[in-house]
Short mmCIF file of C-alpha atoms and ligand atoms in Angstrom, two decimals:
data_model
loop_
_atom_site.label_atom_id
_atom_site.label_comp_id
_atom_site.label_asym_id
_atom_site.label_seq_id
_atom_site.Cartn_x
_atom_site.Cartn_y
_atom_site.Cartn_z
CA UNK S 52 4.99 -35.52 -3.08
CA UNK S 53 2.54 -32.86 -2.09
CA UNK S 54 2.60 -29.58 -3.96
CA UNK S 55 1.35 -26.53 -2.10
CA UNK S 56 -1.14 -24.03 -3.51
CA UNK S 57 1.65 -21.46 -3.53
CA UNK S 58 3.82 -23.73 -5.67
CA UNK S 59 0.97 -24.16 -8.14
CA UNK S 60 0.33 -20.43 -8.20
CA UNK S 61 4.01 -19.80 -8.91
CA UNK S 62 3.98 -22.27 -11.83
CA UNK S 63 0.79 -20.61 -13.16
CA UNK S 64 2.45 -17.19 -13.03
CA UNK S 65 5.56 -18.49 -14.80
CA UNK S 66 3.57 -20.15 -17.60
CA UNK S 67 1.11 -17.28 -18.03
CA UNK S 68 4.02 -14.84 -18.39
CA UNK S 69 5.33 -16.87 -21.35
CA UNK S 70 2.08 -17.38 -23.29
CA UNK S 71 -0.38 -15.32 -25.28
CA UNK S 72 -3.97 -15.22 -24.07
CA UNK S 73 -5.20 -17.93 -26.45
CA UNK S 74 -2.60 -20.45 -25.35
CA UNK S 75 -2.97 -19.55 -21.68
CA UNK S 76 -6.76 -20.13 -21.81
CA UNK S 77 -6.11 -23.43 -23.59
CA UNK S 78 -3.65 -24.40 -20.84
CA UNK S 79 -6.23 -23.68 -18.13
CA UNK S 80 -8.81 -25.74 -20.00
CA UNK S 81 -6.41 -28.67 -20.44
CA UNK S 82 -5.55 -28.54 -16.73
CA UNK S 83 -9.26 -28.85 -15.83
CA UNK S 84 -9.86 -31.68 -18.29
CA UNK S 85 -6.67 -33.49 -17.25
CA UNK S 86 -7.56 -33.37 -13.55
CA UNK S 87 -10.99 -34.84 -14.30
CA UNK S 88 -9.44 -37.66 -16.35
CA UNK S 89 -6.77 -38.22 -13.67
CA UNK S 90 -9.56 -38.84 -11.19
CA UNK S 91 -11.30 -41.50 -13.29
CA UNK S 92 -8.05 -43.08 -14.50
CA UNK S 93 -6.45 -43.06 -11.03
CA UNK S 94 -3.44 -41.10 -12.25
CA UNK S 95 -1.23 -38.99 -9.99
CA UNK S 96 -2.99 -35.63 -9.92
CA UNK S 97 0.05 -33.59 -8.94
CA UNK S 98 2.13 -34.87 -11.85
CA UNK S 99 -0.84 -34.37 -14.19
CA UNK S 100 -1.55 -30.83 -13.00
CA UNK S 101 2.07 -29.68 -13.26
CA UNK S 102 2.46 -31.35 -16.67
CA UNK S 103 -0.77 -29.78 -17.94
CA UNK S 104 0.39 -26.33 -16.86
CA UNK S 105 3.77 -26.72 -18.58
CA UNK S 106 2.67 -28.67 -21.65
CA UNK S 107 2.47 -25.78 -24.13
CA UNK S 108 4.75 -23.24 -22.45
CA UNK S 109 7.20 -23.72 -25.37
CA UNK S 110 4.64 -22.03 -27.64
CA UNK S 111 6.17 -18.70 -26.66
CA UNK S 112 8.22 -19.39 -29.80
CA UNK S 113 6.54 -20.10 -33.13
CA UNK S 114 9.12 -22.61 -34.42
CA UNK S 115 8.30 -26.33 -34.51
CA UNK S 116 9.13 -28.58 -31.58
CA UNK S 117 7.07 -26.90 -28.90
CA UNK S 118 6.71 -30.11 -26.85
CA UNK S 119 10.47 -30.52 -26.48
CA UNK S 120 10.83 -26.81 -25.77
CA UNK S 121 8.09 -27.00 -23.13
CA UNK S 122 9.73 -30.05 -21.55
CA UNK S 123 13.07 -28.22 -21.41
CA UNK S 124 11.51 -25.21 -19.73
CA UNK S 125 9.60 -27.43 -17.27
CA UNK S 126 12.82 -29.24 -16.33
CA UNK S 127 14.73 -26.02 -15.86
CA UNK S 128 11.97 -24.50 -13.74
CA UNK S 129 11.32 -27.57 -11.56
CA UNK S 130 15.02 -28.29 -10.96
CA UNK S 131 15.67 -24.68 -10.00
CA UNK S 132 12.76 -24.86 -7.53
CA UNK S 133 14.19 -28.09 -6.06
CA UNK S 134 11.32 -30.44 -6.89
CA UNK S 135 12.18 -34.15 -6.31
CA UNK S 136 14.01 -35.82 -9.20
CA UNK S 137 11.26 -38.42 -9.81
CA UNK S 138 8.60 -35.77 -9.97
CA UNK S 139 10.63 -33.72 -12.46
CA UNK S 140 11.20 -36.77 -14.68
CA UNK S 141 7.53 -37.79 -14.65
CA UNK S 142 6.35 -34.27 -15.52
CA UNK S 143 8.95 -33.80 -18.25
CA UNK S 144 8.01 -37.19 -19.76
CA UNK S 145 4.30 -36.24 -19.90
CA UNK S 146 5.14 -32.94 -21.58
CA UNK S 147 7.37 -34.55 -24.22
CA UNK S 148 4.72 -37.22 -24.96
CA UNK S 149 1.83 -34.82 -25.43
CA UNK S 150 2.71 -34.10 -29.06
CA UNK S 151 3.53 -37.62 -30.29
CA UNK S 152 7.27 -37.23 -30.65
CA UNK S 153 9.54 -40.04 -31.84
CA UNK S 154 7.98 -40.25 -35.31
CA UNK S 155 4.40 -40.87 -34.20
CA UNK S 156 4.98 -43.87 -31.97
CA UNK S 157 2.12 -44.07 -29.48
CA UNK S 158 3.62 -47.24 -27.96
CA UNK S 159 6.30 -45.03 -26.44
CA UNK S 160 3.70 -43.17 -24.35
CA UNK S 161 3.75 -45.41 -21.31
CA UNK S 162 2.68 -43.77 -18.07
CA UNK S 163 -0.98 -43.23 -17.17
CA UNK S 164 -0.18 -39.57 -16.43
CA UNK S 165 1.23 -39.04 -19.95
CA UNK S 166 -1.82 -40.77 -21.46
CA UNK S 167 -4.16 -38.59 -19.40
CA UNK S 168 -2.42 -35.40 -20.52
CA UNK S 169 -2.50 -36.53 -24.14
CA UNK S 170 -6.23 -37.25 -23.97
CA UNK S 171 -7.01 -33.97 -22.18
CA UNK S 172 -5.20 -32.01 -24.91
CA UNK S 173 -7.13 -33.95 -27.56
CA UNK S 174 -10.48 -33.32 -25.84
CA UNK S 175 -9.60 -29.62 -25.65
CA UNK S 176 -8.94 -29.60 -29.39
CA UNK S 177 -12.38 -31.14 -29.93
CA UNK S 178 -14.17 -28.72 -27.59
CA UNK S 179 -15.95 -25.51 -28.61
CA UNK S 180 -12.78 -23.70 -27.61
CA UNK S 181 -10.89 -26.08 -29.89
CA UNK S 182 -13.16 -25.17 -32.82
CA UNK S 183 -11.90 -21.57 -32.52
CA UNK S 184 -8.31 -22.84 -32.55
CA UNK S 185 -9.01 -25.07 -35.57
CA UNK S 186 -10.53 -22.18 -37.53
CA UNK S 187 -7.57 -19.92 -36.72
CA UNK S 188 -5.26 -22.67 -37.90
CA UNK S 189 -6.97 -23.21 -41.26
CA UNK S 190 -7.98 -19.62 -41.98
CA UNK S 191 -5.80 -19.33 -45.08
CA UNK S 192 -7.13 -22.58 -46.57
CA UNK S 193 -10.67 -21.39 -45.84
CA UNK S 194 -10.08 -18.29 -47.97
CA UNK S 195 -8.77 -20.37 -50.85
CA UNK S 196 -11.33 -23.22 -50.88
CA UNK S 197 -13.86 -23.11 -48.05
CA UNK S 198 -15.63 -26.50 -48.58
CA UNK S 199 -12.32 -28.31 -49.09
CA UNK S 200 -10.82 -26.80 -45.95
CA UNK S 201 -13.85 -27.90 -43.90
CA UNK S 202 -13.71 -31.36 -45.43
CA UNK S 203 -10.04 -31.67 -44.49
CA UNK S 204 -10.65 -30.58 -40.92
CA UNK S 205 -13.39 -33.22 -40.56
CA UNK S 206 -10.98 -35.87 -41.89
CA UNK S 207 -8.34 -34.70 -39.42
CA UNK S 208 -10.85 -34.90 -36.57
CA UNK S 209 -11.56 -38.55 -37.49
CA UNK S 210 -7.85 -39.37 -37.62
CA UNK S 211 -6.86 -37.62 -34.42
CA UNK S 212 -9.81 -38.92 -32.43
CA UNK S 213 -8.57 -42.49 -32.87
CA UNK S 214 -5.44 -41.64 -30.90
CA UNK S 215 -7.06 -41.35 -27.46
CA UNK S 216 -5.43 -43.66 -24.91
CA UNK S 217 -7.63 -43.94 -21.83
CA UNK S 218 -11.11 -45.42 -21.41
CA UNK S 219 -12.65 -42.20 -20.11
CA UNK S 220 -10.72 -40.17 -22.68
CA UNK S 221 -12.03 -42.34 -25.52
CA UNK S 222 -15.62 -41.97 -24.32
CA UNK S 223 -15.38 -38.19 -24.11
CA UNK S 224 -13.61 -37.99 -27.48
CA UNK S 225 -16.34 -40.03 -29.21
CA UNK S 226 -19.03 -37.76 -27.77
CA UNK S 227 -17.16 -34.64 -28.88
CA UNK S 228 -16.47 -36.02 -32.38
CA UNK S 229 -20.20 -36.50 -32.98
CA UNK S 230 -20.98 -32.97 -31.79
CA UNK S 231 -18.17 -31.26 -33.66
CA UNK S 232 -18.98 -33.03 -36.94
CA UNK S 233 -22.63 -32.00 -36.57
CA UNK S 234 -21.45 -28.45 -36.06
CA UNK S 235 -19.25 -28.41 -39.18
CA UNK S 236 -22.01 -30.03 -41.24
CA UNK S 237 -24.36 -27.16 -40.36
CA UNK S 238 -21.85 -24.61 -41.72
CA UNK S 239 -22.31 -25.58 -45.36
FE1 FE2 E 1701 0.92 -28.85 -27.47
FE1 FE2 E 1702 -2.09 -28.12 -25.82
#
């Protein structure tokens, strides 16, 4: 299908109205990264862009399960706006997959668009912007035991970075992992 600029703008307005500034900026960054990956991985850019915009919209609530919540909101929005059924299903699938649902089963992430969104979100988490998010996330542990908290975040970076799906995603992730580890090593 071909989405118009107005349709994209309307989705942007809807998502921005639901999110705080931190999550909205993250969403914009993921959209940019996902479109770049979509280009090199030959994924459908319209599905990827819509999915990237919706992927964290469920974070308007703090409770767990934001991926499913985001997918539900995306479905409701896209169906109400009369998007084609296939498009809705593809977007919703990408959004559900972006947070490894189904008990951590990566083999269930099957479309190139879902893989691209997953990798873009991961690259965002490893970016300088992501460092700010990581620090916010572990701020309590940092107050209790600063070196241990940093050590744990480096371990988590190693674990998560292995989950990239696409060739271009993996390359970018490896580059970012080196840089981010160097950064954390300079802190202590
Ligand atoms: Fe997410
Ligand atoms: Fe995200």
